[in-house]
Coordinates of C-alpha atoms and ligand atoms in Angstrom, one line a residue:
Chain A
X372 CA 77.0 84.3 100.1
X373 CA 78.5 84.5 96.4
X374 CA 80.5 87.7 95.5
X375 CA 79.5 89.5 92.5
X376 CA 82.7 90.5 90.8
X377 CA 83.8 92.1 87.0
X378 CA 86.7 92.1 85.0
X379 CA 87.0 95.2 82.7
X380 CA 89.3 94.9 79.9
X381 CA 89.5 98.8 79.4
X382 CA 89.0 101.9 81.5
X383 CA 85.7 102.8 79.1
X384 CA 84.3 99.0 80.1
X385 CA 85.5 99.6 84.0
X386 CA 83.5 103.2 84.5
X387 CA 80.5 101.5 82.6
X388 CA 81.0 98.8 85.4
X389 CA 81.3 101.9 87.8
X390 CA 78.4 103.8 87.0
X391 CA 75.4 100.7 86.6
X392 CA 76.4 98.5 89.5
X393 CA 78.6 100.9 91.8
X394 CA 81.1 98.3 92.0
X395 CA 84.5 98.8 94.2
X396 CA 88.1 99.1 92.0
X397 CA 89.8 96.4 93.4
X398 CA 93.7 97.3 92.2
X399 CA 96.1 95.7 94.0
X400 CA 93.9 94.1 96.9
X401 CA 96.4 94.9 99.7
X402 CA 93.9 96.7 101.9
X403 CA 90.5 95.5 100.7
X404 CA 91.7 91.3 100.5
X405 CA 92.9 92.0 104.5
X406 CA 90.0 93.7 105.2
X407 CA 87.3 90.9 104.2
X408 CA 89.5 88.3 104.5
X409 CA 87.6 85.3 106.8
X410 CA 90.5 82.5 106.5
X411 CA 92.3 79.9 105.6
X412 CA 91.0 78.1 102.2
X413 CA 88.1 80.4 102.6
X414 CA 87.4 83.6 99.9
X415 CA 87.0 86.7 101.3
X416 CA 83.2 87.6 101.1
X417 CA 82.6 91.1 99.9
X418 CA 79.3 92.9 101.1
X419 CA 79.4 94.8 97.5
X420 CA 80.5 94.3 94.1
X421 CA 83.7 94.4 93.0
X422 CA 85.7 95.1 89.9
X423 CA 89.1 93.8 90.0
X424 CA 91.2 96.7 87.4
X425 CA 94.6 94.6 88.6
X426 CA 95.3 94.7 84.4
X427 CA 93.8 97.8 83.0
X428 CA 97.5 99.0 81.5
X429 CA 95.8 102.4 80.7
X430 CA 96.1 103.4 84.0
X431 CA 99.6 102.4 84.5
X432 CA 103.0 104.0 84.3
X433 CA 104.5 107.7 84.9
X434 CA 104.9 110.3 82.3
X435 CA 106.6 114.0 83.1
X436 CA 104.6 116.7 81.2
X437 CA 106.6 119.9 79.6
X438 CA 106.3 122.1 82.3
X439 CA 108.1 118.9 85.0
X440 CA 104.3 118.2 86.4
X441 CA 104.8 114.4 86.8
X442 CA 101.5 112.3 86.2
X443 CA 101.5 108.8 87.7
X444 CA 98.9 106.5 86.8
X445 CA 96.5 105.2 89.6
X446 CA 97.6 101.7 89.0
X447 CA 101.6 102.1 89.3
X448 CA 103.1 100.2 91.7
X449 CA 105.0 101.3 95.4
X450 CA 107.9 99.1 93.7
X451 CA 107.9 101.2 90.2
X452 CA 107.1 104.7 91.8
X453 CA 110.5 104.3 94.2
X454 CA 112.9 103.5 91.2
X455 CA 111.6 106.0 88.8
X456 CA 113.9 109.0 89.3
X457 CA 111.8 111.6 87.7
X458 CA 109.3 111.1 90.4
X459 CA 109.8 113.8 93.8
X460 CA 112.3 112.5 96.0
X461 CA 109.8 112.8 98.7
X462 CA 107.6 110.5 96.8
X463 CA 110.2 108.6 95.8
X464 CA 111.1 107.7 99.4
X465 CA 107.6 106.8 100.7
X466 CA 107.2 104.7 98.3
X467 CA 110.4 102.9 99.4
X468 CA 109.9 102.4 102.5
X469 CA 106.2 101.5 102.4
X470 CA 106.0 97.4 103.6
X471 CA 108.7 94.9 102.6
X472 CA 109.0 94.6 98.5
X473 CA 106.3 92.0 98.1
X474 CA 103.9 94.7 99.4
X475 CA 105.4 97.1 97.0
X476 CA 105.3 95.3 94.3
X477 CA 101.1 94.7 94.7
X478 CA 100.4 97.9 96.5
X479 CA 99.3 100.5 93.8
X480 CA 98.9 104.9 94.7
X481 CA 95.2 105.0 93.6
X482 CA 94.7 102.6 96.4
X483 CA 96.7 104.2 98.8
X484 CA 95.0 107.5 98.3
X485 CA 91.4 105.4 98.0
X486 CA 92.0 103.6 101.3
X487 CA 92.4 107.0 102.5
X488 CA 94.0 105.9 105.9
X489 CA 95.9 108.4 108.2
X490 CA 98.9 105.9 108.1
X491 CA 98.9 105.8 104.4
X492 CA 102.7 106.8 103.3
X493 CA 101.9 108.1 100.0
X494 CA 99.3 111.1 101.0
X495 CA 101.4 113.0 103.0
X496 CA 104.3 113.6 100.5
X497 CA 102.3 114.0 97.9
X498 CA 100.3 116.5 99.8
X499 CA 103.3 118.7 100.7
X500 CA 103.8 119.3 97.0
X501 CA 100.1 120.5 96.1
X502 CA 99.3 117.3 94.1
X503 CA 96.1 116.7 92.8
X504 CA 94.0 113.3 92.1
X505 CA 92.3 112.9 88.5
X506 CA 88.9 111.3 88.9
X507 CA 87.3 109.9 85.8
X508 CA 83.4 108.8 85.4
X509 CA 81.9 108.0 82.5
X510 CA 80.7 111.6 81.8
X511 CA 82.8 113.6 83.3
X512 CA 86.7 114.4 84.7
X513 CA 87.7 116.2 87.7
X514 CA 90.6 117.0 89.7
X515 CA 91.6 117.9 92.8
X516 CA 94.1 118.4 95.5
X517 CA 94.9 115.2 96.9
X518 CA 94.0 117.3 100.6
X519 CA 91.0 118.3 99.7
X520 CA 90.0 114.5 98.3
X521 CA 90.8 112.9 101.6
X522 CA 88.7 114.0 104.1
X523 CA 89.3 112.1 107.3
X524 CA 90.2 108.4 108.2
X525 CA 88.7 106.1 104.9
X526 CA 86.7 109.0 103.9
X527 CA 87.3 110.7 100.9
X528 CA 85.5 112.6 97.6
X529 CA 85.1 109.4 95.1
X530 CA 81.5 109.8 93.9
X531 CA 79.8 106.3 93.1
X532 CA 80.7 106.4 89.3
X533 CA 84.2 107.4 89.2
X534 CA 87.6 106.1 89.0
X535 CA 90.7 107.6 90.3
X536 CA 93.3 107.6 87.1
X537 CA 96.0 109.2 88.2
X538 CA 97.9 111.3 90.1
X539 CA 99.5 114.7 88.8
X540 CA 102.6 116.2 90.8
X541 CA 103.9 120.0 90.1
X542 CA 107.5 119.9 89.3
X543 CA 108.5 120.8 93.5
X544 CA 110.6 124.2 93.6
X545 CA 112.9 124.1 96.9
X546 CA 116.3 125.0 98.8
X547 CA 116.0 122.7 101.2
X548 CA 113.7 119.5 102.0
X549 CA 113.2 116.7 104.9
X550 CA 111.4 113.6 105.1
X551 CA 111.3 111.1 107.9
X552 CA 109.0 108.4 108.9
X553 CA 109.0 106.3 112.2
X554 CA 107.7 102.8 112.1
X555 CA 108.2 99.7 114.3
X556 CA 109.9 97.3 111.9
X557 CA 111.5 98.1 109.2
X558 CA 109.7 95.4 106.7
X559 CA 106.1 95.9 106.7
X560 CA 105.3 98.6 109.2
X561 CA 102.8 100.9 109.0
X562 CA 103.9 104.6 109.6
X563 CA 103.5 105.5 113.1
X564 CA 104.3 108.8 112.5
X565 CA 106.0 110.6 109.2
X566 CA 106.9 114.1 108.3
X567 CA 108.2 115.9 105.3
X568 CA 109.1 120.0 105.1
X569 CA 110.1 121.8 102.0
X570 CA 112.2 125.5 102.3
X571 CA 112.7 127.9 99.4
X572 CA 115.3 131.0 100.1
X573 CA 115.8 133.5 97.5
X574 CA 118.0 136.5 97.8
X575 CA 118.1 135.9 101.8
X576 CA 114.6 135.4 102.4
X577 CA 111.7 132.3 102.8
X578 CA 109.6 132.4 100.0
X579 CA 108.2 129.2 100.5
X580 CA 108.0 127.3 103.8
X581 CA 105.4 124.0 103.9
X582 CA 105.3 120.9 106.5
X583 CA 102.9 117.9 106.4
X584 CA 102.7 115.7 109.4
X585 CA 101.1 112.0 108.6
X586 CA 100.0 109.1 111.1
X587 CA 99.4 111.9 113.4
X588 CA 95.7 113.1 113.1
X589 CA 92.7 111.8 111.1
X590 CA 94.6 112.9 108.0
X591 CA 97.6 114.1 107.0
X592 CA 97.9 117.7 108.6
X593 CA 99.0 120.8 106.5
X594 CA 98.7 124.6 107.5
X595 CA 99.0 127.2 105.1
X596 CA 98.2 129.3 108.3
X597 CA 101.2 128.2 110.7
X598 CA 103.1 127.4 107.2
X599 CA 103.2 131.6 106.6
X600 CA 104.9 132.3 110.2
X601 CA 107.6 131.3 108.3
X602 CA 107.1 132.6 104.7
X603 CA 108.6 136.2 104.0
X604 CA 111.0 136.3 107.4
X605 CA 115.1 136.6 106.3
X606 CA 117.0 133.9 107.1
X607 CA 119.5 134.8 109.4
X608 CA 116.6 135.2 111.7
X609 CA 114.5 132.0 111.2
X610 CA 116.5 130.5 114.7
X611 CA 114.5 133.4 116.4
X612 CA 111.3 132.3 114.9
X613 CA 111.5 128.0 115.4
X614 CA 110.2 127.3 118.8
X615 CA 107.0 129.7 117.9
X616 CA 106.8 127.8 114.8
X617 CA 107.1 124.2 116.5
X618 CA 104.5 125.7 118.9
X619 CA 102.1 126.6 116.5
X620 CA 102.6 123.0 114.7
X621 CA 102.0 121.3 117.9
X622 CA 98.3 122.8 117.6
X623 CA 98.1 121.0 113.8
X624 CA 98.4 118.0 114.6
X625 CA 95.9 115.5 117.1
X626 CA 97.3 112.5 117.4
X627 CA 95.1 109.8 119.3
X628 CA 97.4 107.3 120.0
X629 CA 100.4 107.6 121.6
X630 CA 99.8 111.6 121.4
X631 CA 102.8 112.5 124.1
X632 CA 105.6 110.2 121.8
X633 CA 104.1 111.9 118.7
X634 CA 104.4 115.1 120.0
X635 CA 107.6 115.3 121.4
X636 CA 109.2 113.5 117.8
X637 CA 107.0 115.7 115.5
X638 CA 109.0 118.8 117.7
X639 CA 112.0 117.2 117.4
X640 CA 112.3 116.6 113.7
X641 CA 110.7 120.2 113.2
X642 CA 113.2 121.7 115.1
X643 CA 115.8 119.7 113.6
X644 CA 115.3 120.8 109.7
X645 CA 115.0 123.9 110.7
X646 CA 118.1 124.8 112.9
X647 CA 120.0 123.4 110.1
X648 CA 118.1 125.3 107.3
X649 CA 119.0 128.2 109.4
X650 CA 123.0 127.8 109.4
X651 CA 122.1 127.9 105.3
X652 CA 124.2 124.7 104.0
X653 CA 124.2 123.8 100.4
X654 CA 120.9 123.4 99.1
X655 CA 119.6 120.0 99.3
X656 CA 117.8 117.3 101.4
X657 CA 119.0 117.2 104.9
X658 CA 119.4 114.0 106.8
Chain B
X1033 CA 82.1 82.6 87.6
X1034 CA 85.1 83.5 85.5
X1035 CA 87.5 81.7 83.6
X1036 CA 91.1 82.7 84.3
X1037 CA 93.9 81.6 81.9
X1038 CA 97.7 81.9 83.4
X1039 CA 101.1 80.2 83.3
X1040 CA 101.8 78.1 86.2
X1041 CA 105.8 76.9 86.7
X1042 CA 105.8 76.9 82.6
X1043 CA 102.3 74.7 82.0
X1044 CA 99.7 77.3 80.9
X1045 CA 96.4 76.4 83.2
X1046 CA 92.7 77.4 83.8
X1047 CA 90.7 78.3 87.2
X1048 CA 87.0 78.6 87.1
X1049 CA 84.8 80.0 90.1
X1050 CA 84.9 82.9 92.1
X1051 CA 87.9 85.2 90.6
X1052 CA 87.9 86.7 94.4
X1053 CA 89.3 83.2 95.6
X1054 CA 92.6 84.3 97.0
X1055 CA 95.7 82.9 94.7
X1056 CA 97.0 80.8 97.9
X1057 CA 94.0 78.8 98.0
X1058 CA 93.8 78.0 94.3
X1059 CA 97.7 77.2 94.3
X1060 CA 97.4 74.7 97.4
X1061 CA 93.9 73.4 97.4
X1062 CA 92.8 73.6 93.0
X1063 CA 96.3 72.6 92.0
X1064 CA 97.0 70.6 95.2
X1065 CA 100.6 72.8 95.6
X1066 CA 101.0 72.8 98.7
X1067 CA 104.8 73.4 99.3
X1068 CA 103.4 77.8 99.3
X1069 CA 102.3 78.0 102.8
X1070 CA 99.7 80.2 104.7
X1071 CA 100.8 81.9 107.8
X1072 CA 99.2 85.3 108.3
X1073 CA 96.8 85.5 106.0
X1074 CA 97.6 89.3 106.1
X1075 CA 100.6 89.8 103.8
X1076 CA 102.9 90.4 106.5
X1077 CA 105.0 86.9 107.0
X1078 CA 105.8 86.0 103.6
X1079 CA 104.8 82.0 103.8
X1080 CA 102.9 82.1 101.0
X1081 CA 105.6 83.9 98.4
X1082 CA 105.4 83.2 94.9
X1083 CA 106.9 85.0 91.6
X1084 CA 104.4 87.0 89.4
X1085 CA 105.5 87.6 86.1
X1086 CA 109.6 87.1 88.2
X1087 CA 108.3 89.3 91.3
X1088 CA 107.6 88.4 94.9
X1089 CA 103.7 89.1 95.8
X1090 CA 102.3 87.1 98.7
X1091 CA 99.4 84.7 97.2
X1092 CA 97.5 85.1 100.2
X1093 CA 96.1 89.0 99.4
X1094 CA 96.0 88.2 95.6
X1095 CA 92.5 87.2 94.1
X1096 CA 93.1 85.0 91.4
X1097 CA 90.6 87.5 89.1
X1098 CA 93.7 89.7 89.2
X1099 CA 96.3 87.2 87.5
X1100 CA 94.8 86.7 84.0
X1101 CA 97.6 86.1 81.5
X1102 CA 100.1 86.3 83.8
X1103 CA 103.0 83.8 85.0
X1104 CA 103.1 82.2 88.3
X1105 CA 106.1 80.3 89.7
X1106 CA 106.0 78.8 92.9
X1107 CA 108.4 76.7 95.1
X1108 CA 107.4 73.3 93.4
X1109 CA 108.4 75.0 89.8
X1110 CA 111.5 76.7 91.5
X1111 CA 113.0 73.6 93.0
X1112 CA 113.0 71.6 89.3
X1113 CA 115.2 74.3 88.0
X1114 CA 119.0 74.5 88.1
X1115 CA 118.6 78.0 90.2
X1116 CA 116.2 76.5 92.4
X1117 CA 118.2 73.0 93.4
X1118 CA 121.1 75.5 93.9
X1119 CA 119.1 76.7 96.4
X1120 CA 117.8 74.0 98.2
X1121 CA 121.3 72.4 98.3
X1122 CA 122.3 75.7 99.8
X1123 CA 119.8 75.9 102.2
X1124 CA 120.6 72.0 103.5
X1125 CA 124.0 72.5 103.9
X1126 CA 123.9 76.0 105.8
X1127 CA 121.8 75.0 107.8
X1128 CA 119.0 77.0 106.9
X1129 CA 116.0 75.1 107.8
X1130 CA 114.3 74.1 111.8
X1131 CA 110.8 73.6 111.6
X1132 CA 110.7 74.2 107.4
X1133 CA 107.6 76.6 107.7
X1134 CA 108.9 79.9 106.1
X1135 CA 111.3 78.1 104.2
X1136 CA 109.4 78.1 100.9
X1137 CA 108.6 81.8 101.2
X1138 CA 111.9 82.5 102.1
X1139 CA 113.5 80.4 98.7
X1140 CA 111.0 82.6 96.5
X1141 CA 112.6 85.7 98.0
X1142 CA 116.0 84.6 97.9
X1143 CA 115.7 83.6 93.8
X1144 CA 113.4 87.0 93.4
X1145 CA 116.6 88.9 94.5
X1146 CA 119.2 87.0 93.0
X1147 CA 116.8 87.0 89.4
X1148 CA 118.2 91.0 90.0
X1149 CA 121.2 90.9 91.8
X1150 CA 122.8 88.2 91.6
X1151 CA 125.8 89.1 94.0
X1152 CA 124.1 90.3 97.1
X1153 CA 125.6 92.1 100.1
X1154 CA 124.2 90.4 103.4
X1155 CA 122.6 93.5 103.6
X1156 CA 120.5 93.2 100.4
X1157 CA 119.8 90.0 101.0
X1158 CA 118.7 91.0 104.9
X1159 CA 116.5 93.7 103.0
X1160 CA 115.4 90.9 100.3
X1161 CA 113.7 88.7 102.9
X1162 CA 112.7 91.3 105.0
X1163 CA 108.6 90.6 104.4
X1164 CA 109.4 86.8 105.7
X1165 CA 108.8 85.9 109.0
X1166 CA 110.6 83.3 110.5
X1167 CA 109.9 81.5 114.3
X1168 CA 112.7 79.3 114.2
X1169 CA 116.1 80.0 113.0
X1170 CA 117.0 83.7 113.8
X1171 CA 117.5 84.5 110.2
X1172 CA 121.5 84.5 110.2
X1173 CA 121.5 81.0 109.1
X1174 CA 119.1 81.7 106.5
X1175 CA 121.2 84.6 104.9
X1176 CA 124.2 82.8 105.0
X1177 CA 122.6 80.1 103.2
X1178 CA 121.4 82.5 100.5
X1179 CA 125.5 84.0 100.2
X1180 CA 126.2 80.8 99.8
X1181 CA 123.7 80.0 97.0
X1182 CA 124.9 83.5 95.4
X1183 CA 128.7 82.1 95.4
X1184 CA 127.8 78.4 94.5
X1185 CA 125.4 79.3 91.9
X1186 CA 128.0 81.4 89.8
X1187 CA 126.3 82.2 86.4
X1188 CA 123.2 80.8 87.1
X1189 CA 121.4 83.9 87.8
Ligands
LIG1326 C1 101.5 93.6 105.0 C2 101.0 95.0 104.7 C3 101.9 96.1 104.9 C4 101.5 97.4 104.5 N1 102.3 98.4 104.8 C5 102.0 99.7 104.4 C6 102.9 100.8 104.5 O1 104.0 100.6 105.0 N2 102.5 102.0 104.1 C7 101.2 102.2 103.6 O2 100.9 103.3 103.3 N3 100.4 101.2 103.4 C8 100.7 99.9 103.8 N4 99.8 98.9 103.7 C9 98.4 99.2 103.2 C10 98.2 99.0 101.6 O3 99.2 98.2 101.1 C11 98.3 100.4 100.9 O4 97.3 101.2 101.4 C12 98.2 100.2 99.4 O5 98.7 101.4 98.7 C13 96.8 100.0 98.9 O6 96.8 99.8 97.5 P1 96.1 98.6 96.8 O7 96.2 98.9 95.3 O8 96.5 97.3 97.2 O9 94.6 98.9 97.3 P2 93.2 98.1 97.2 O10 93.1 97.2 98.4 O11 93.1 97.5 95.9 O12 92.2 99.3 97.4 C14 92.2 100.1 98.6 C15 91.1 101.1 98.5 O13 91.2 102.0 97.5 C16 90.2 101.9 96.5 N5 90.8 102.1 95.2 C17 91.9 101.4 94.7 N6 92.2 101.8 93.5 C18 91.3 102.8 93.1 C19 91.1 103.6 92.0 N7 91.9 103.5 90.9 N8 90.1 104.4 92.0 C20 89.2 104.5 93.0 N9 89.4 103.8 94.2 C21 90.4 102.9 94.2 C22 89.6 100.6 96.7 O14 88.2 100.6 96.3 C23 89.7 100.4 98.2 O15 88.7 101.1 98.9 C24 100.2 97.6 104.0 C25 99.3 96.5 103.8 C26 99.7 95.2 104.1 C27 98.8 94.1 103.8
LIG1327 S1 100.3 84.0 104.6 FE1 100.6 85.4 103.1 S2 102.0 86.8 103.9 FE2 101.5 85.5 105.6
LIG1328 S1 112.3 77.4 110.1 FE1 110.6 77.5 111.3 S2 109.6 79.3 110.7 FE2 111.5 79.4 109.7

């Protein structure tokens, strides 16, 4: 079997590419080159077309618009999102700790978000801060929140003539935020289980309370539902209001594998955050 | 077919074929360099490391279609370079080196952090190699080795 494969020189040239032959972006290969791989000395056979976008600069690089909404290009790197300080910390972090740096520096967002794998890194920060996925066809451009895009495990929105070009992110607004992920070795490991929270207090009381679990369901969970328990309550009496809270999360998340270790750590680091947002220490990130 | 123009160690070369041919197999079979090695396959033991444009990417998940224009280094262009014999020599003399497998892989990672930082904490250089895999050695011999480049090398990097 022979491949059939393009090279676009420009974003206009790759969504022509797109829209008369269907063919896959291929950015930085991580996923799809593992995925057909058949082995040594021996090219990976693809059962579709492919465009390889590795090069199209236009969809490279981050840019922070006037009102702090940080847009990063679908192309940027794990490697160049992690050093860029404008970007989220929790962004920021995932990137970091995604693989060992020779993944980073290949791995690109647009394909993390296009793999659309539960143990992606980058969805579930990027999630908890409401961002949204820019999707360009030859006709058209769309955008939407990067939850409502994936839908479960490798399933996600991308109609057959567009190209995901980048990724906006609201300028976050919070007193206190968490993020922690779990994985087996510290080089290269897939998450086995990650969560970040954000708190805003003003004048005494939660204004804004969001959590989003990854690696522990088909997708990264979020509840605006179980998120509200929180929202409006004073304070002083959010240590009242934390086991409910963990409770209720506990019913958010499925995990498959593993689901009594998930469980008991997604409690754990809930409960955590929040004991400590409730003794109100400096705003910040706490460990 | 596609024609694929790029910089290997410093001479500037040309593939034609499939540009979904993984980089690995073009470096060791088209251009008969055989010192990157294939372990995995998978990206995750680091055998076949080379420098893209001066950063570590394993060859082994890269399809050549993806490296137009760009510059390659391997451990055959390394090792003729004053940086690169530093190495090597540091490498014999720690100690570095059992079966010799992940040792190529593990030189491109050592010169991709010292082409950044060229006075590493054993830490950053335990970070640095992190994505290579070694059977043999139980790494402590390696990292010393790569300290030791760091101190012998003095201005090179
Ligand atoms: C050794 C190893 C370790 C890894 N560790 C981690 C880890 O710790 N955390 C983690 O999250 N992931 C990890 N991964 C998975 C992978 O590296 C990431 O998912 C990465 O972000 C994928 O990006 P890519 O550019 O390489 O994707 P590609 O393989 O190029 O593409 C992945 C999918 O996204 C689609 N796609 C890519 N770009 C676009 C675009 N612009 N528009 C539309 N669709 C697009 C492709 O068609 C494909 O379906 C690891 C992989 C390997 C091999
Ligand atoms: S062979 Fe490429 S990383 Fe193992
Ligand atoms: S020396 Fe044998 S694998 Fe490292």
């Amino acid at each position: 079997m022979v491949n059939t494969c393009y090279i676009p020189k420009t974003l206009e040239e790759a969504l022509k590419i797109r829209k008369e032959t269907g063919a896959v972006p291929l950015a930085g290969g991580t996923d799809l080159m593992v995925a057909y791989k058949r082995g040594v000395g021996i090219t990976p056979v693809f059962p579709f077309p492919v465009m390889i976008i590795t090069q199209l600069d236009e969809l490279k690089g981050i840019k922070v618009e006037e009102d702090g909404t940080v847009v990063i290009g679908a192309l940027t790197t794990s490697v160049e999102i992690a050093k860029d300080e404008r970007v989220p910390y929790f962004v920021r972090l995932a990137a970091s700790k995604m693989g060992a740096v020779s993944l980073r520096n290949t791995a690109t967002i647009g394909g993390n978000i296009g793999n659309s794998s539960p143990k992606g890194d980058l969805p579930q920060p990027l999630i908890l801060l409401d961002a949204t996925v820019v999707l360009q066809s030859l006709d058209n451009t769309r955008e939407m929140k990067v939850d409502d895009f994936i839908i479960k495990a490798k399933k996600n929105q991308l109609a057959e003539d567009e190209i995901i070009v980048a990724v906006r992110i609201p300028k976050p607004d919070y007193t206190y935020g968490y993020y922690r992920k779990i994985g087996t070795r510290r080089a290269n490991a897939i998450s086995k289980l990650t969560l970040s929270s954000i708190m805003k207090v003003e004048n005494g009381v939660i204004t804004d309370f969001r959590a989003s679990s990854g690696a522990a369901g088909p997708k990264v969970a979020r509840s605006r539902e179980v998120e509200k328990m929180l929202i409006g309550k004073p304070i002083f009496e959010l240590s009242s209001f934390i086991e409910e809270f963990v409770e209720a999360w506990d019913g958010v998340i499925s995990p498959h594998a593993m689901p009594e270790f998930r469980r008991a750590t997604t409690k754990n680091m809930l409960r955590h955050f929040l004991s400590v947002c409730a003794d109100q220490p400096e705003p910040g990130i706490i460990e | 077919m596609s024609k694929i123009k790029f910089t290997l160690n410093g001479k500037v070369v040309f593939y034609e074929g499939d540009p979904l041919r993984r980089l690995v197999d073009v470096l060791r079979e088209g251009f008969q360099l055989t010192g990157t090695k294939e372990g995995c396959g998978e990206g995750e033991c680091g055998a076949c490391s080379v420098l893209k444009n001066g950063k570590l990417v394993t060859s082994c998940i890269i399809p050549v279609g993806a490296i137009d224009g760009d510059d390659i280094v391997t451990i055959e262009g390394l090792r003729e370079t004053p940086q690169g014999q530093c190495l090597v020599e540091s490498f014999a003399e720690g100690g570095a080196v059992q079966c010799g497998f992940c040792i190529p892989g593990m030189v491109m990672a050592a010169q991709a952090l010292l082409l950044v930082n060229p006075h590493p904490t054993e830490e950053d250089v335990r970070v640095a190699i992190s994505g290579n895999i070694c059977r043999c050695t139980g790494y402590d011999l390696i990292v010393e080795s790569i300290l030791l480049a760091s101190r012998k090398g003095e201005g090179l990097w």
